[in-house]
Each structure stands twice: as structure tokens, then as C-alpha cells.
């Protein structure tokens, strides 16, 4: 969505490159080492990513402009929710 500002970033943030799959995997591996963090099942993860892929708030294929998170990481977390308060797109699982 052109011209939309991420709620979590200042005007000065410049995107240098898209996050790579290796960076996503590294972040998920680090989270997996915490016993307190639980992941969703693979089918739930895929459903969430599908919803994000169709969402107007997704930028660069990875960043949610509502919360500033990388959706490929946020969608893994059992406690995470789509930040749209009136239209939670992850709610149907
Ligand atoms: S988390 Fe929700 S608001 Fe953000 S990109 Fe995904 S579906 Fe859209």
C-alpha cells in the first residue's frame, strides 16, 4: 500500500532489503529455544500467511503495516493475533 506509514516505525526508517527466508528461519529457531513461546500448528500458520498475502496492509511480502511485524514470524506465535481489531483476519482458525 503506497504512502502508508507503518505504525511501529518513525518517518526516518528506511527499508534496505526484504527479509530473507534464512533470516526468518533464524528468528524462528531463536524463538523455538524459549520454553515459554508456543507455536501454532503448520495448518494454522499457513492459513494465517494466506490471509496476510491477501491483505492490503502487507508490504514487501513480509511486513504488516498495522503492527510492524514480519508476518512470517508473528504468524508462528500461538499468542499472536492479527492486529486488526474489527476485522481480525486470523480469527477463523
Ligand atoms: S497480520 Fe492482519 S493486518 Fe497484518 S498483514 Fe496480516 S492480515 Fe493484514
mmCIF file of C-alpha atoms in Angstrom, residues 28-68:
data_model
loop_
_atom_site.group_PDB
_atom_site.id
_atom_site.type_symbol
_atom_site.label_atom_id
_atom_site.label_comp_id
_atom_site.label_asym_id
_atom_site.label_seq_id
_atom_site.Cartn_x
_atom_site.Cartn_y
_atom_site.Cartn_z
ATOM 1 C CA UNK A 28 12.007 -18.705 14.425
ATOM 2 C CA UNK A 29 14.834 -21.007 15.586
ATOM 3 C CA UNK A 30 15.788 -18.495 18.285
ATOM 4 C CA UNK A 31 12.179 -18.236 19.442
ATOM 5 C CA UNK A 32 11.910 -22.032 19.493
ATOM 6 C CA UNK A 33 14.648 -22.166 22.150
ATOM 7 C CA UNK A 34 12.364 -20.371 24.596
ATOM 8 C CA UNK A 35 10.199 -22.780 26.550
ATOM 9 C CA UNK A 36 7.631 -20.034 27.124
ATOM 10 C CA UNK A 37 6.913 -19.443 23.435
ATOM 11 C CA UNK A 38 4.467 -21.783 21.769
ATOM 12 C CA UNK A 39 3.999 -22.123 18.022
ATOM 13 C CA UNK A 40 0.817 -22.777 16.100
ATOM 14 C CA UNK A 41 0.280 -25.940 14.042
ATOM 15 C CA UNK A 42 1.512 -25.821 10.442
ATOM 16 C CA UNK A 43 -2.022 -25.628 9.027
ATOM 17 C CA UNK A 44 -2.810 -22.618 11.225
ATOM 18 C CA UNK A 45 0.467 -20.986 10.192
ATOM 19 C CA UNK A 46 -0.342 -21.495 6.506
ATOM 20 C CA UNK A 47 -3.870 -20.128 6.993
ATOM 21 C CA UNK A 48 -2.524 -17.011 8.673
ATOM 22 C CA UNK A 49 0.058 -16.405 5.952
ATOM 23 C CA UNK A 50 -2.609 -16.880 3.286
ATOM 24 C CA UNK A 51 -4.758 -14.224 4.970
ATOM 25 C CA UNK A 52 -1.783 -11.866 5.131
ATOM 26 C CA UNK A 53 -0.927 -12.482 1.471
ATOM 27 C CA UNK A 54 -4.370 -11.132 0.545
ATOM 28 C CA UNK A 55 -4.280 -8.211 2.979
ATOM 29 C CA UNK A 56 -3.886 -4.598 1.891
ATOM 30 C CA UNK A 57 -1.714 -3.906 4.923
ATOM 31 C CA UNK A 58 1.042 -6.314 3.858
ATOM 32 C CA UNK A 59 4.104 -4.519 2.452
ATOM 33 C CA UNK A 60 7.125 -6.054 0.720
ATOM 34 C CA UNK A 61 5.592 -9.501 1.153
ATOM 35 C CA UNK A 62 6.652 -9.574 4.774
ATOM 36 C CA UNK A 63 5.732 -6.506 6.848
ATOM 37 C CA UNK A 64 2.349 -5.899 8.444
ATOM 38 C CA UNK A 65 1.739 -2.150 8.284
ATOM 39 C CA UNK A 66 -0.651 -2.395 11.241
ATOM 40 C CA UNK A 67 1.846 -3.727 13.761
ATOM 41 C CA UNK A 68 5.240 -3.513 12.043
#
